[in-house]
PDB file of C-alpha atoms in Angstrom:
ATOM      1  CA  UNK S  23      17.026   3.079  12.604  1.00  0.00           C
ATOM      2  CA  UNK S  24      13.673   5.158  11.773  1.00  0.00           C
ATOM      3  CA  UNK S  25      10.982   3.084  10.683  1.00  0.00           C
ATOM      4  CA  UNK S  26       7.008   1.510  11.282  1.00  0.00           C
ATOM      5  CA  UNK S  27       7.072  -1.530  13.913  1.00  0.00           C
ATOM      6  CA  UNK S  28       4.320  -3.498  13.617  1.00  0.00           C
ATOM      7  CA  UNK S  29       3.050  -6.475  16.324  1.00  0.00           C
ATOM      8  CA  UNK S  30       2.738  -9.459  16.549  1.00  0.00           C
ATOM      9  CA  UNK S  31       3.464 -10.603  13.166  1.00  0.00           C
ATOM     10  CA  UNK S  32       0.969 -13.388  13.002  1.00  0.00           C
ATOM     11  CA  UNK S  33      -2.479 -13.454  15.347  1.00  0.00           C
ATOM     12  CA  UNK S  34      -5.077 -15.746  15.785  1.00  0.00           C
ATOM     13  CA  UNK S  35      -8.470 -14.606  16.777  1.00  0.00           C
ATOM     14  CA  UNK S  36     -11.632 -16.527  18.790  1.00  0.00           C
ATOM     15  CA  UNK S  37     -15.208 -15.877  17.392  1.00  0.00           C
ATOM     16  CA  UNK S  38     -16.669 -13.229  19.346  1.00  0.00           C
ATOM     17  CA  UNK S  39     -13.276 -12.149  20.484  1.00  0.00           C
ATOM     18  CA  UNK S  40     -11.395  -8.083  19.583  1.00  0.00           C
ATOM     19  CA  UNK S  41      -8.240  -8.421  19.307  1.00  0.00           C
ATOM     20  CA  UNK S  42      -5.445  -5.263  18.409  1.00  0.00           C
ATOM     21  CA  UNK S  43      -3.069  -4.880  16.323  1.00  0.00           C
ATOM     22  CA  UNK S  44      -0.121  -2.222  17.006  1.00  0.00           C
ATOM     23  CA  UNK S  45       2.234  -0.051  14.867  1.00  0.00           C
ATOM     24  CA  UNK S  46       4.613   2.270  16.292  1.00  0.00           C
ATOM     25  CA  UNK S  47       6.643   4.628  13.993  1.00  0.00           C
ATOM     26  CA  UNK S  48       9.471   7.058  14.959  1.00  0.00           C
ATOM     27  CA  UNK S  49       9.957   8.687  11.967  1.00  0.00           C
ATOM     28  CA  UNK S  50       8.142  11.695  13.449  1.00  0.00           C
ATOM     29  CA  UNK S  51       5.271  11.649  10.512  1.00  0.00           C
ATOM     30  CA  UNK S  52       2.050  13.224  11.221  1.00  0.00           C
ATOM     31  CA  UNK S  53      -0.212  10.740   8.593  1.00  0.00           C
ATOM     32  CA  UNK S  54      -1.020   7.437   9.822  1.00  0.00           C
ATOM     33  CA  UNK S  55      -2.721   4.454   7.927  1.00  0.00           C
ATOM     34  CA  UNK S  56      -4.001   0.733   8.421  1.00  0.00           C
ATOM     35  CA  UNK S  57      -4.755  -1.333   5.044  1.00  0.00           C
ATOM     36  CA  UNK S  58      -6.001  -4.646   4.300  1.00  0.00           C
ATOM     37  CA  UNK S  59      -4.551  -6.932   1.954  1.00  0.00           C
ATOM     38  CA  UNK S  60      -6.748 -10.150   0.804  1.00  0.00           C
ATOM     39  CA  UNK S  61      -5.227 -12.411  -2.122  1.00  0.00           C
ATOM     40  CA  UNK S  62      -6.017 -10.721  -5.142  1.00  0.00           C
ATOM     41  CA  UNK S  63      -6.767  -7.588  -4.291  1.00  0.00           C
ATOM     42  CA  UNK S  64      -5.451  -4.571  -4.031  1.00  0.00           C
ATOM     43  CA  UNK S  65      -4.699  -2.597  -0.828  1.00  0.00           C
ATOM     44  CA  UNK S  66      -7.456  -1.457   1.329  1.00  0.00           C
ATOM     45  CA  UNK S  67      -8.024   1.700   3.050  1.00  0.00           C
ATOM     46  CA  UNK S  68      -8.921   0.723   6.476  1.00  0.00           C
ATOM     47  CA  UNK S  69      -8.842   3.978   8.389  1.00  0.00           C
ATOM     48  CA  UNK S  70      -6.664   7.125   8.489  1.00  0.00           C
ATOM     49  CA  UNK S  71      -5.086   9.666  10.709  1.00  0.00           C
ATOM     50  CA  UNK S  72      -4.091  13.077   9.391  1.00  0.00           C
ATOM     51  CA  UNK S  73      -2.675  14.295  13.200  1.00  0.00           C
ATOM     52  CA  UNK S  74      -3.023  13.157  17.387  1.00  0.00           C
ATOM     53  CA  UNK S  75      -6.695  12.769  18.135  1.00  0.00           C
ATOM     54  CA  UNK S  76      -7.918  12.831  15.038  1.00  0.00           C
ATOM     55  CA  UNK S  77      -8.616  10.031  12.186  1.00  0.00           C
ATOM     56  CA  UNK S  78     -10.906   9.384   9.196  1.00  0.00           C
ATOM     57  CA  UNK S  79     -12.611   6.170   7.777  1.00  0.00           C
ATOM     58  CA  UNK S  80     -11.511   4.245   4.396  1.00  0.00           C
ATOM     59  CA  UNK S  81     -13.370   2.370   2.405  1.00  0.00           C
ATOM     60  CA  UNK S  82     -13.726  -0.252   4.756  1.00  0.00           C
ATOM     61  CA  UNK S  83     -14.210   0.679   8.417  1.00  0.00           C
ATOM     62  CA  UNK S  84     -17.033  -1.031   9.353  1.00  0.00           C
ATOM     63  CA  UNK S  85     -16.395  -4.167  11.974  1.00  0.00           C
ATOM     64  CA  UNK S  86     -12.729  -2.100  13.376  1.00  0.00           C
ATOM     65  CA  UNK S  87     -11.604   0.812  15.723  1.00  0.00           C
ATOM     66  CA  UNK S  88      -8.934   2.912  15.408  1.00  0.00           C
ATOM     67  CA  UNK S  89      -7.619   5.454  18.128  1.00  0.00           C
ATOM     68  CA  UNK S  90      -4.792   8.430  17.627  1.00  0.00           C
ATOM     69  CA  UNK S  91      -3.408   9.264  21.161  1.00  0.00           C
ATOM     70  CA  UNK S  92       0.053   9.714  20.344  1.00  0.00           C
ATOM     71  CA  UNK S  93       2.137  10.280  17.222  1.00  0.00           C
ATOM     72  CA  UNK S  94       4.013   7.681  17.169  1.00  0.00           C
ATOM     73  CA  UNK S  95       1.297   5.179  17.890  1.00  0.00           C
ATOM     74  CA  UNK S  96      -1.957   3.938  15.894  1.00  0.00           C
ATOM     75  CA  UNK S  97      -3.425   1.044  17.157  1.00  0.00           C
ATOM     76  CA  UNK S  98      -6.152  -0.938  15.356  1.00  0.00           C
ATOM     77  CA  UNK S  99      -8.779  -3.253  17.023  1.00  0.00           C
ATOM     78  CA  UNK S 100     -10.712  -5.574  15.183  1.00  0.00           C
ATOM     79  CA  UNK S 101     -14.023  -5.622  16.844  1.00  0.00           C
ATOM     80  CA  UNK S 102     -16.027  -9.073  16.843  1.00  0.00           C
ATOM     81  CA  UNK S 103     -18.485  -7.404  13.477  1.00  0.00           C
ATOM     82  CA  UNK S 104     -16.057  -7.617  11.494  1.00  0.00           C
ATOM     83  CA  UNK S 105     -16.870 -11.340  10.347  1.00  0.00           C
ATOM     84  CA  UNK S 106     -14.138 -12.327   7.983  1.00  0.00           C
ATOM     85  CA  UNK S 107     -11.189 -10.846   9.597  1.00  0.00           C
ATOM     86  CA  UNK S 108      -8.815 -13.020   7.866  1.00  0.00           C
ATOM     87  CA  UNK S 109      -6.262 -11.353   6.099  1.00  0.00           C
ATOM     88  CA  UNK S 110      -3.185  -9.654   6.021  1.00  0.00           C
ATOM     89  CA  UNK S 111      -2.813  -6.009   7.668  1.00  0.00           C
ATOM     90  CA  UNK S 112      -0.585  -3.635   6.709  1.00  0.00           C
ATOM     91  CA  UNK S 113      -0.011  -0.029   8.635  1.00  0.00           C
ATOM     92  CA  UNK S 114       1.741   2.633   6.529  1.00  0.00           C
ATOM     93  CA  UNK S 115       2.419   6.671   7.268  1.00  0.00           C
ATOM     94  CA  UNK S 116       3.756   9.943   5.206  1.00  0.00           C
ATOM     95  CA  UNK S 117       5.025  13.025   6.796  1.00  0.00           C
ATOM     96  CA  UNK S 118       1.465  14.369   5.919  1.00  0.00           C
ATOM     97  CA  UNK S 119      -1.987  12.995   3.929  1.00  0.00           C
ATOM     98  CA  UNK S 120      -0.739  15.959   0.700  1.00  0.00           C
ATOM     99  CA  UNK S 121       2.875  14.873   1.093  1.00  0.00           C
ATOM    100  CA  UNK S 122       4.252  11.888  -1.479  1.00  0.00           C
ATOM    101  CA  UNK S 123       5.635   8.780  -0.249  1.00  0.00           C
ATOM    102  CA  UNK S 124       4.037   6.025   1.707  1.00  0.00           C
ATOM    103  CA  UNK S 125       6.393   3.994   3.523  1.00  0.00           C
ATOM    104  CA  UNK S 126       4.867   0.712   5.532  1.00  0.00           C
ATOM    105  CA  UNK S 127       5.100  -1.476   8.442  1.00  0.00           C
ATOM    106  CA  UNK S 128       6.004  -5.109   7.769  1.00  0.00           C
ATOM    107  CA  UNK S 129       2.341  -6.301   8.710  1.00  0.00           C
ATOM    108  CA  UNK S 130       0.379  -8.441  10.728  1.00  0.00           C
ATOM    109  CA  UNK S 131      -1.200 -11.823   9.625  1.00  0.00           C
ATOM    110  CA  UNK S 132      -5.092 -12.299  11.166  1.00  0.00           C
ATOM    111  CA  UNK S 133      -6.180 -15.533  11.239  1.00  0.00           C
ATOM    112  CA  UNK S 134      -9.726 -16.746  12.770  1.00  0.00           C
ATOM    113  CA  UNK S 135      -9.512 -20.229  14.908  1.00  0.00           C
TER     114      UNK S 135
ATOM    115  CA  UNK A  29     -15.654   5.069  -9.295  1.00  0.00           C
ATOM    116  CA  UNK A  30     -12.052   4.902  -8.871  1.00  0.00           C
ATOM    117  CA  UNK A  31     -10.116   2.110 -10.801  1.00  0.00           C
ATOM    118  CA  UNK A  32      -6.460   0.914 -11.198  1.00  0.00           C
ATOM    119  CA  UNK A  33      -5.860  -2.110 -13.740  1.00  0.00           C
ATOM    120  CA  UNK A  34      -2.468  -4.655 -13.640  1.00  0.00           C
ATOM    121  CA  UNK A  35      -1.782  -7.535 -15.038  1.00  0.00           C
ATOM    122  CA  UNK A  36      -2.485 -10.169 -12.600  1.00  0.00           C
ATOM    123  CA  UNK A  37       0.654 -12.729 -13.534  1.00  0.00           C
ATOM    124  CA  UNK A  38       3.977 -12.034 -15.408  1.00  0.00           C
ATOM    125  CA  UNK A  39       6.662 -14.198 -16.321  1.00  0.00           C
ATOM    126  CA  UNK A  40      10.153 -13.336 -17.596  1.00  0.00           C
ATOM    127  CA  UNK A  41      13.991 -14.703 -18.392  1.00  0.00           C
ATOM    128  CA  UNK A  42      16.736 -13.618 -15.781  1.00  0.00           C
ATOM    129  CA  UNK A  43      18.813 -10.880 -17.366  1.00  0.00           C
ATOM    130  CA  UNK A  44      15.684  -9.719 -19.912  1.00  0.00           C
ATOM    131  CA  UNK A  45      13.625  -6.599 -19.636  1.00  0.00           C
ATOM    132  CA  UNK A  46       9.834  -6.592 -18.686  1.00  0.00           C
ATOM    133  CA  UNK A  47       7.167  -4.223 -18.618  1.00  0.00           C
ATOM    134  CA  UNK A  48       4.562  -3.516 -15.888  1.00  0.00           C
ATOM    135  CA  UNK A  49       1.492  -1.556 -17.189  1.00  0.00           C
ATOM    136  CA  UNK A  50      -1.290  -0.215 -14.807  1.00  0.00           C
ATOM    137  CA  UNK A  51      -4.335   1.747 -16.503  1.00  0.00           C
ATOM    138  CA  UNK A  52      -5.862   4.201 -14.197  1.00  0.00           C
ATOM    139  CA  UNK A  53      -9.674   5.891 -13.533  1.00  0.00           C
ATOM    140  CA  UNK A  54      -9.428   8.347 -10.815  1.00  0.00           C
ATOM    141  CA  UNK A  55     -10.675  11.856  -9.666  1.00  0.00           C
ATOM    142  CA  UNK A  56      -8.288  14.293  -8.736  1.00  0.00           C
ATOM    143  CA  UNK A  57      -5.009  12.766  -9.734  1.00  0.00           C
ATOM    144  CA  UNK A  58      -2.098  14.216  -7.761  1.00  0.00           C
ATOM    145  CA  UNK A  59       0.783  11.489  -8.584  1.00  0.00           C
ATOM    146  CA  UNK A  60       1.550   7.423  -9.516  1.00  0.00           C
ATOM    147  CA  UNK A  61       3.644   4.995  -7.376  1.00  0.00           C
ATOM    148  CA  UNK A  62       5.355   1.953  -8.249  1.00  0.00           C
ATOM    149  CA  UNK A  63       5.668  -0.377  -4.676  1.00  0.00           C
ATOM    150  CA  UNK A  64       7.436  -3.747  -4.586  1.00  0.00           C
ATOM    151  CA  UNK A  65       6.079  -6.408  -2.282  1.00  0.00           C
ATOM    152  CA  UNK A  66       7.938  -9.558  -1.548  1.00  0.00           C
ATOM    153  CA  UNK A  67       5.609 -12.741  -0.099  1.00  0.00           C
ATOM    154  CA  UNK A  68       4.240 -11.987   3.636  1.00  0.00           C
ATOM    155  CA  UNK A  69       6.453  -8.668   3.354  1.00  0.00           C
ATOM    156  CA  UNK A  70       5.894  -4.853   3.472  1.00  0.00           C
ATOM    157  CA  UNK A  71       5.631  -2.865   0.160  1.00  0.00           C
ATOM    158  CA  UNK A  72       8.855  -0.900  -0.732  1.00  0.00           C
ATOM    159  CA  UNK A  73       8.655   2.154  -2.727  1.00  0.00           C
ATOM    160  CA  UNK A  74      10.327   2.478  -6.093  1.00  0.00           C
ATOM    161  CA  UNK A  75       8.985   5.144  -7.861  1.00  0.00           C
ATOM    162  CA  UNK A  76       6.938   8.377  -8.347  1.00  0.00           C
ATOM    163  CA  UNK A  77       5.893  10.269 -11.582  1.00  0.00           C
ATOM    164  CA  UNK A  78       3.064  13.216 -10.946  1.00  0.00           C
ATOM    165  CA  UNK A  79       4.033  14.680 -14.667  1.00  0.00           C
ATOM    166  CA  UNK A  80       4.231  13.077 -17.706  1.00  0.00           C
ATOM    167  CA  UNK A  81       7.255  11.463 -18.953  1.00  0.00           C
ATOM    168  CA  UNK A  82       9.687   8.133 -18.244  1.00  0.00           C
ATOM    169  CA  UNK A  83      11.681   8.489 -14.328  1.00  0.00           C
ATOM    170  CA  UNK A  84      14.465   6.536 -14.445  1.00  0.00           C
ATOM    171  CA  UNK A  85      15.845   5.087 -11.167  1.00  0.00           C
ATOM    172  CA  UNK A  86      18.896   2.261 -11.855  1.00  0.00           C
ATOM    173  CA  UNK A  87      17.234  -0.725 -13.012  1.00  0.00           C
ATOM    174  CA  UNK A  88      13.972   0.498 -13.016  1.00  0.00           C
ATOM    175  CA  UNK A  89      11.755   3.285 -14.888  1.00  0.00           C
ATOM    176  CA  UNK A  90       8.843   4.275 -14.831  1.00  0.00           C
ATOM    177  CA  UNK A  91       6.360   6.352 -17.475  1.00  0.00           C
ATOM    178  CA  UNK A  92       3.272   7.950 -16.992  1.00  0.00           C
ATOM    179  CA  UNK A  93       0.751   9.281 -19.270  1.00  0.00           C
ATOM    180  CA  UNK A  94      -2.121  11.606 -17.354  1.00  0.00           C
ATOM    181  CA  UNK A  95      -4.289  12.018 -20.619  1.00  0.00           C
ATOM    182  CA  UNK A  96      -4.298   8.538 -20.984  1.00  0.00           C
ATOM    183  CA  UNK A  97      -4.403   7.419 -17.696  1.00  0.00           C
ATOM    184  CA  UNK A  98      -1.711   5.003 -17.922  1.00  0.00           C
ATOM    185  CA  UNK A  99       2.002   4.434 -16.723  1.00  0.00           C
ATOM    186  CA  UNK A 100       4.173   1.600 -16.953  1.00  0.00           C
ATOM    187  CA  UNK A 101       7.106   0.338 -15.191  1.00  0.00           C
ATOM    188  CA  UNK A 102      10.100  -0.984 -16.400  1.00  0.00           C
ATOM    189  CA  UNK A 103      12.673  -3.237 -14.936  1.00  0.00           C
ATOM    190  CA  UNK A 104      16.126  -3.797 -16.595  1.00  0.00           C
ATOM    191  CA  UNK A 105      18.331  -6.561 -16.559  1.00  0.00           C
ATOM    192  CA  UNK A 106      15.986  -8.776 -14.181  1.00  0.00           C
ATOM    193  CA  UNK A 107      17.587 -10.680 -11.258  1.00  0.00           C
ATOM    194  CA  UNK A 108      16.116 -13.361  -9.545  1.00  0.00           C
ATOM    195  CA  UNK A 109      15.048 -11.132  -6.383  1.00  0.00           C
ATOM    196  CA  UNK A 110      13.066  -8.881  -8.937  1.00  0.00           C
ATOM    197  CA  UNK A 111      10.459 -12.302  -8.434  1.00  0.00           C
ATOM    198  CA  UNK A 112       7.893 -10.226  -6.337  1.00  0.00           C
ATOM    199  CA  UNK A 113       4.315  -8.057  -7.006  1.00  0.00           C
ATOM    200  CA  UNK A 114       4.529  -4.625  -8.349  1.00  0.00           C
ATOM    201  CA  UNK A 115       1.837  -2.318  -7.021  1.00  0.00           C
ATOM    202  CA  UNK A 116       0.704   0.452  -8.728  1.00  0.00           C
ATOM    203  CA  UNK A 117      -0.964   3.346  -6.757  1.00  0.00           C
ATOM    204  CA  UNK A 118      -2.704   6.458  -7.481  1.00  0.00           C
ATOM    205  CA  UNK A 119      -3.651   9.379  -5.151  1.00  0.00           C
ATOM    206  CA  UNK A 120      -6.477  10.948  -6.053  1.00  0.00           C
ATOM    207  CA  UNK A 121      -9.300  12.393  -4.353  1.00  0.00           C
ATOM    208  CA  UNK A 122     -11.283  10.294  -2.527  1.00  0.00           C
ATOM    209  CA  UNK A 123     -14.763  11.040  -0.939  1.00  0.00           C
ATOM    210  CA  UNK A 124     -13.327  11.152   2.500  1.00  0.00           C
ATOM    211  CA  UNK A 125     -10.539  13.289   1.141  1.00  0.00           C
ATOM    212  CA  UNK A 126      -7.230  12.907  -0.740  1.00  0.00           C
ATOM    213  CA  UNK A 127      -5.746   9.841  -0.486  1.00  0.00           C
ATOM    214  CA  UNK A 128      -4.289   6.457  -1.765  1.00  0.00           C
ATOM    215  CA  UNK A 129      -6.163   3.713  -4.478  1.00  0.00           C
ATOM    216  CA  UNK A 130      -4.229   0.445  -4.875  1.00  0.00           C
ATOM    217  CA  UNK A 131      -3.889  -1.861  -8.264  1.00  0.00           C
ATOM    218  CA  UNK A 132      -4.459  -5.484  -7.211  1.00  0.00           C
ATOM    219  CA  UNK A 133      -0.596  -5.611  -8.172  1.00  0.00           C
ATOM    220  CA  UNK A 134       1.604  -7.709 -10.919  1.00  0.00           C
ATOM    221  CA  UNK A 135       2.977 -11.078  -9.678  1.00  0.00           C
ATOM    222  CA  UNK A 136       6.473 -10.928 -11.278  1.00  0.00           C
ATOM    223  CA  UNK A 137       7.875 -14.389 -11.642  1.00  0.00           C
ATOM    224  CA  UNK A 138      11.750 -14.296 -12.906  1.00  0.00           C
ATOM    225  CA  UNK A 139      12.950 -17.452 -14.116  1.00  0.00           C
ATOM    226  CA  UNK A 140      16.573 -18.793 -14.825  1.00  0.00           C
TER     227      UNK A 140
END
Protein backbone atom coordinates (compact mmCIF):
# COMPACT_ATOMS: atom_id res chain seq x y z
CA UNK A 1 0.00 0.00 0.00
CA UNK A 2 1.41 3.63 -1.03
CA UNK A 3 1.46 5.94 1.69
CA UNK A 4 3.67 8.47 4.39
CA UNK A 5 5.25 6.31 7.39
CA UNK A 6 6.02 8.26 10.07
CA UNK A 7 8.36 7.15 13.40
CA UNK A 8 8.12 6.60 16.35
CA UNK A 9 4.69 7.59 17.08
CA UNK A 10 5.28 9.07 20.47
CA UNK A 11 8.99 10.58 21.65
CA UNK A 12 10.23 11.93 24.62
CA UNK A 13 13.00 14.39 24.58
CA UNK A 14 15.92 15.43 27.43
CA UNK A 15 16.69 19.23 27.80
CA UNK A 16 19.59 19.95 25.79
CA UNK A 17 19.03 16.83 23.81
CA UNK A 18 18.11 16.71 19.33
CA UNK A 19 16.21 14.23 18.71
CA UNK A 20 14.66 13.17 14.84
CA UNK A 21 11.77 12.46 13.68
CA UNK A 22 11.37 10.30 10.30
CA UNK A 23 8.80 10.04 7.44
CA UNK A 24 9.24 7.87 4.59
CA UNK A 25 6.74 8.00 1.64
CA UNK A 26 6.59 5.74 -1.47
CA UNK A 27 4.15 7.33 -3.30
CA UNK A 28 6.90 8.68 -5.57
CA UNK A 29 5.88 12.58 -4.81
CA UNK A 30 8.42 15.16 -5.33
CA UNK A 31 6.88 17.86 -2.41
CA UNK A 32 7.68 17.10 1.04
CA UNK A 33 6.37 18.83 4.30
CA UNK A 34 6.71 18.76 8.25
CA UNK A 35 3.85 20.74 10.30
CA UNK A 36 3.22 21.40 13.80
CA UNK A 37 0.07 20.99 15.45
CA UNK A 38 -0.41 22.66 19.12
CA UNK A 39 -4.08 22.51 20.71
CA UNK A 40 -5.88 25.16 19.20
CA UNK A 41 -4.18 26.02 16.46
CA UNK A 42 -4.04 25.49 13.21
CA UNK A 43 -1.35 23.59 11.24
CA UNK A 44 2.08 24.91 11.06
CA UNK A 45 4.43 25.15 8.28
CA UNK A 46 7.57 23.80 9.63
CA UNK A 47 9.77 23.43 6.58
CA UNK A 48 9.36 22.32 2.94
CA UNK A 49 10.92 20.41 0.15
CA UNK A 50 9.97 21.09 -3.46
CA UNK A 51 12.69 18.15 -4.88
CA UNK A 52 16.16 15.91 -3.51
CA UNK A 53 18.57 18.39 -2.02
CA UNK A 54 16.61 21.07 -1.85
CA UNK A 55 14.02 22.55 0.90
CA UNK A 56 12.55 25.88 2.06
CA UNK A 57 11.60 27.31 5.57
CA UNK A 58 7.83 27.82 6.94
CA UNK A 59 6.73 29.98 9.19
CA UNK A 60 8.38 28.40 11.90
CA UNK A 61 11.88 27.02 11.31
CA UNK A 62 13.76 28.41 13.82
CA UNK A 63 15.03 25.77 16.74
CA UNK A 64 14.75 22.50 13.74
CA UNK A 65 16.71 20.98 10.73
CA UNK A 66 15.50 19.46 7.93
CA UNK A 67 17.61 17.49 5.23
CA UNK A 68 16.33 16.15 1.54
CA UNK A 69 18.76 13.30 0.49
CA UNK A 70 16.41 11.04 -1.00
CA UNK A 71 12.84 11.17 -2.29
CA UNK A 72 11.33 9.10 -0.36
CA UNK A 73 12.83 10.34 2.86
CA UNK A 74 12.57 13.78 4.92
CA UNK A 75 13.81 13.63 8.16
CA UNK A 76 13.29 16.37 10.78
CA UNK A 77 15.58 17.07 13.84
CA UNK A 78 14.56 19.11 16.54
CA UNK A 79 17.63 20.88 17.64
CA UNK A 80 17.97 21.72 21.52
CA UNK A 81 16.72 25.91 20.51
CA UNK A 82 13.78 24.98 19.91
CA UNK A 83 12.51 25.42 23.65
CA UNK A 84 8.94 24.26 23.69
CA UNK A 85 9.09 21.34 21.48
CA UNK A 86 6.01 19.86 22.78
CA UNK A 87 3.55 19.13 20.36
CA UNK A 88 2.26 17.06 17.83
CA UNK A 89 4.16 16.69 14.31
CA UNK A 90 2.69 15.94 11.34
CA UNK A 91 4.71 15.24 7.82
CA UNK A 92 2.58 15.57 4.67
CA UNK A 93 3.64 15.53 0.64
CA UNK A 94 1.86 16.30 -2.96
CA UNK A 95 3.16 15.11 -6.21
CA UNK A 96 4.49 18.77 -6.48
CA UNK A 97 4.30 22.33 -4.24
CA UNK A 98 1.54 23.74 -7.58
CA UNK A 99 -0.18 20.35 -7.59
CA UNK A 100 -3.62 19.96 -5.25
CA UNK A 101 -3.89 17.47 -2.64
CA UNK A 102 -1.98 17.09 0.54
CA UNK A 103 -2.04 13.74 1.87
CA UNK A 104 -0.22 13.14 5.54
CA UNK A 105 1.67 10.89 7.68
CA UNK A 106 -0.06 9.70 10.85
CA UNK A 107 2.36 11.89 13.11
CA UNK A 108 4.63 11.90 15.82
CA UNK A 109 3.85 13.01 19.47
CA UNK A 110 7.03 15.22 21.13
CA UNK A 111 7.01 15.33 24.55
CA UNK A 112 9.86 17.10 26.82
CA UNK A 113 10.87 14.98 30.17
CA UNK B 1 -1.40 38.78 6.78
CA UNK B 2 -2.90 35.59 5.90
CA UNK B 3 -6.05 34.44 7.91
CA UNK B 4 -8.47 31.43 7.96
CA UNK B 5 -11.50 31.64 10.56
CA UNK B 6 -13.63 28.26 11.99
CA UNK B 7 -15.72 27.82 14.48
CA UNK B 8 -13.83 26.47 17.31
CA UNK B 9 -16.70 23.86 18.78
CA UNK B 10 -19.83 22.34 17.06
CA UNK B 11 -22.38 20.18 18.30
CA UNK B 12 -25.05 18.24 16.39
CA UNK B 13 -27.94 15.25 16.53
CA UNK B 14 -26.93 11.86 14.80
CA UNK B 15 -28.78 11.65 11.50
CA UNK B 16 -29.10 15.83 11.21
CA UNK B 17 -27.21 18.05 8.85
CA UNK B 18 -24.49 20.60 10.00
CA UNK B 19 -22.62 23.26 8.53
CA UNK B 20 -18.87 24.05 8.74
CA UNK B 21 -18.02 27.68 7.71
CA UNK B 22 -14.35 28.94 7.36
CA UNK B 23 -13.84 32.77 6.31
CA UNK B 24 -10.65 33.31 4.51
CA UNK B 25 -7.83 36.42 4.05
CA UNK B 26 -5.20 35.30 1.75
CA UNK B 27 -2.92 36.48 -1.18
CA UNK B 28 -2.87 34.59 -4.17
CA UNK B 29 -5.67 32.13 -3.72
CA UNK B 30 -5.21 29.03 -5.88
CA UNK B 31 -7.90 26.53 -4.16
CA UNK B 32 -9.86 25.50 -0.54
CA UNK B 33 -9.60 22.10 1.25
CA UNK B 34 -11.79 20.50 3.61
CA UNK B 35 -9.41 17.78 5.90
CA UNK B 36 -10.89 15.54 8.60
CA UNK B 37 -8.78 14.79 11.64
CA UNK B 38 -9.72 12.18 14.13
CA UNK B 39 -7.95 12.56 17.92
CA UNK B 40 -3.97 11.82 17.76
CA UNK B 41 -4.68 10.93 13.93
CA UNK B 42 -3.56 12.18 10.46
CA UNK B 43 -5.82 14.63 8.49
CA UNK B 44 -7.82 12.95 5.63
CA UNK B 45 -8.80 14.88 2.69
CA UNK B 46 -12.41 15.42 1.74
CA UNK B 47 -12.69 18.07 -0.49
CA UNK B 48 -11.43 20.72 -2.99
CA UNK B 49 -13.25 23.74 -4.63
CA UNK B 50 -10.70 26.35 -6.58
CA UNK B 51 -14.03 27.92 -8.43
CA UNK B 52 -16.99 29.04 -7.09
CA UNK B 53 -19.89 26.91 -6.49
CA UNK B 54 -21.18 23.80 -4.00
CA UNK B 55 -18.83 20.14 -4.75
CA UNK B 56 -20.73 17.51 -3.72
CA UNK B 57 -18.96 14.29 -2.60
CA UNK B 58 -21.64 11.56 -0.83
CA UNK B 59 -22.34 12.86 2.46
CA UNK B 60 -20.45 15.78 2.26
CA UNK B 61 -20.36 19.22 0.17
CA UNK B 62 -18.64 21.76 0.08
CA UNK B 63 -19.19 25.68 -1.28
CA UNK B 64 -16.91 28.27 -1.88
CA UNK B 65 -17.28 31.85 -2.50
CA UNK B 66 -13.76 33.66 -3.79
CA UNK B 67 -15.32 37.28 -3.69
CA UNK B 68 -16.30 36.70 -0.38
CA UNK B 69 -13.70 34.75 0.86
CA UNK B 70 -15.73 32.15 2.36
CA UNK B 71 -16.72 28.37 1.86
CA UNK B 72 -18.57 26.09 3.92
CA UNK B 73 -18.82 22.48 4.34
CA UNK B 74 -21.62 20.41 4.67
CA UNK B 75 -22.13 17.03 6.12
CA UNK B 76 -25.39 15.01 5.57
CA UNK B 77 -27.01 12.58 7.56
CA UNK B 78 -24.26 12.69 10.47
CA UNK B 79 -22.99 9.38 11.94
CA UNK B 80 -21.33 9.04 15.00
CA UNK B 81 -17.70 8.69 13.33
CA UNK B 82 -18.40 12.19 11.65
CA UNK B 83 -17.32 13.25 15.71
CA UNK B 84 -13.85 14.66 14.57
CA UNK B 85 -12.17 18.41 13.53
CA UNK B 86 -12.74 19.74 10.13
CA UNK B 87 -9.81 21.72 8.78
CA UNK B 88 -10.13 24.19 6.39
CA UNK B 89 -7.06 25.12 4.21
CA UNK B 90 -6.18 27.62 1.72
CA UNK B 91 -3.18 27.78 -0.69
CA UNK B 92 -2.19 30.91 -1.39
CA UNK B 93 0.95 32.60 -1.87
CA UNK B 94 3.08 32.75 0.80
CA UNK B 95 6.32 34.87 1.18
CA UNK B 96 8.50 31.87 0.80
CA UNK B 97 6.36 30.83 -2.12
CA UNK B 98 3.03 29.08 -2.81
CA UNK B 99 1.89 27.06 -0.31
CA UNK B 100 -0.58 25.81 2.43
CA UNK B 101 -2.44 28.18 5.49
CA UNK B 102 -4.39 26.09 8.02
CA UNK B 103 -7.86 27.13 9.98
CA UNK B 104 -7.39 26.21 13.65
CA UNK B 105 -10.18 23.57 12.59
CA UNK B 106 -14.01 22.81 13.82
CA UNK B 107 -14.32 20.26 16.69
CA UNK B 108 -17.41 18.33 15.45
CA UNK B 109 -19.10 16.62 18.32
CA UNK B 110 -22.11 14.18 17.04
CA UNK B 111 -24.35 13.16 19.64
CA UNK B 112 -27.05 10.31 19.83
Amino acid sequence: DGGITQSPKYLFRKEGQNVTLSCEQNLNHDAMYWYRQDPGQGLRLIYYSQIVNDFQKGDIAEGYSVSREKKESFPLTVTSAQKNPTAFYLCASNRDVTKNIQYFGAGTRLSVL
Amino acid sequence: GQNIDQPTEMTATEGAIVQINCTYQTSGFNGLFWYQQHAGEAPTFLSYNVLDGLEEKGRFSSFLSRSKGYSYLLLKELQMKDSASYLCAVRALRNYGQNFVFGPGTRLSVLP
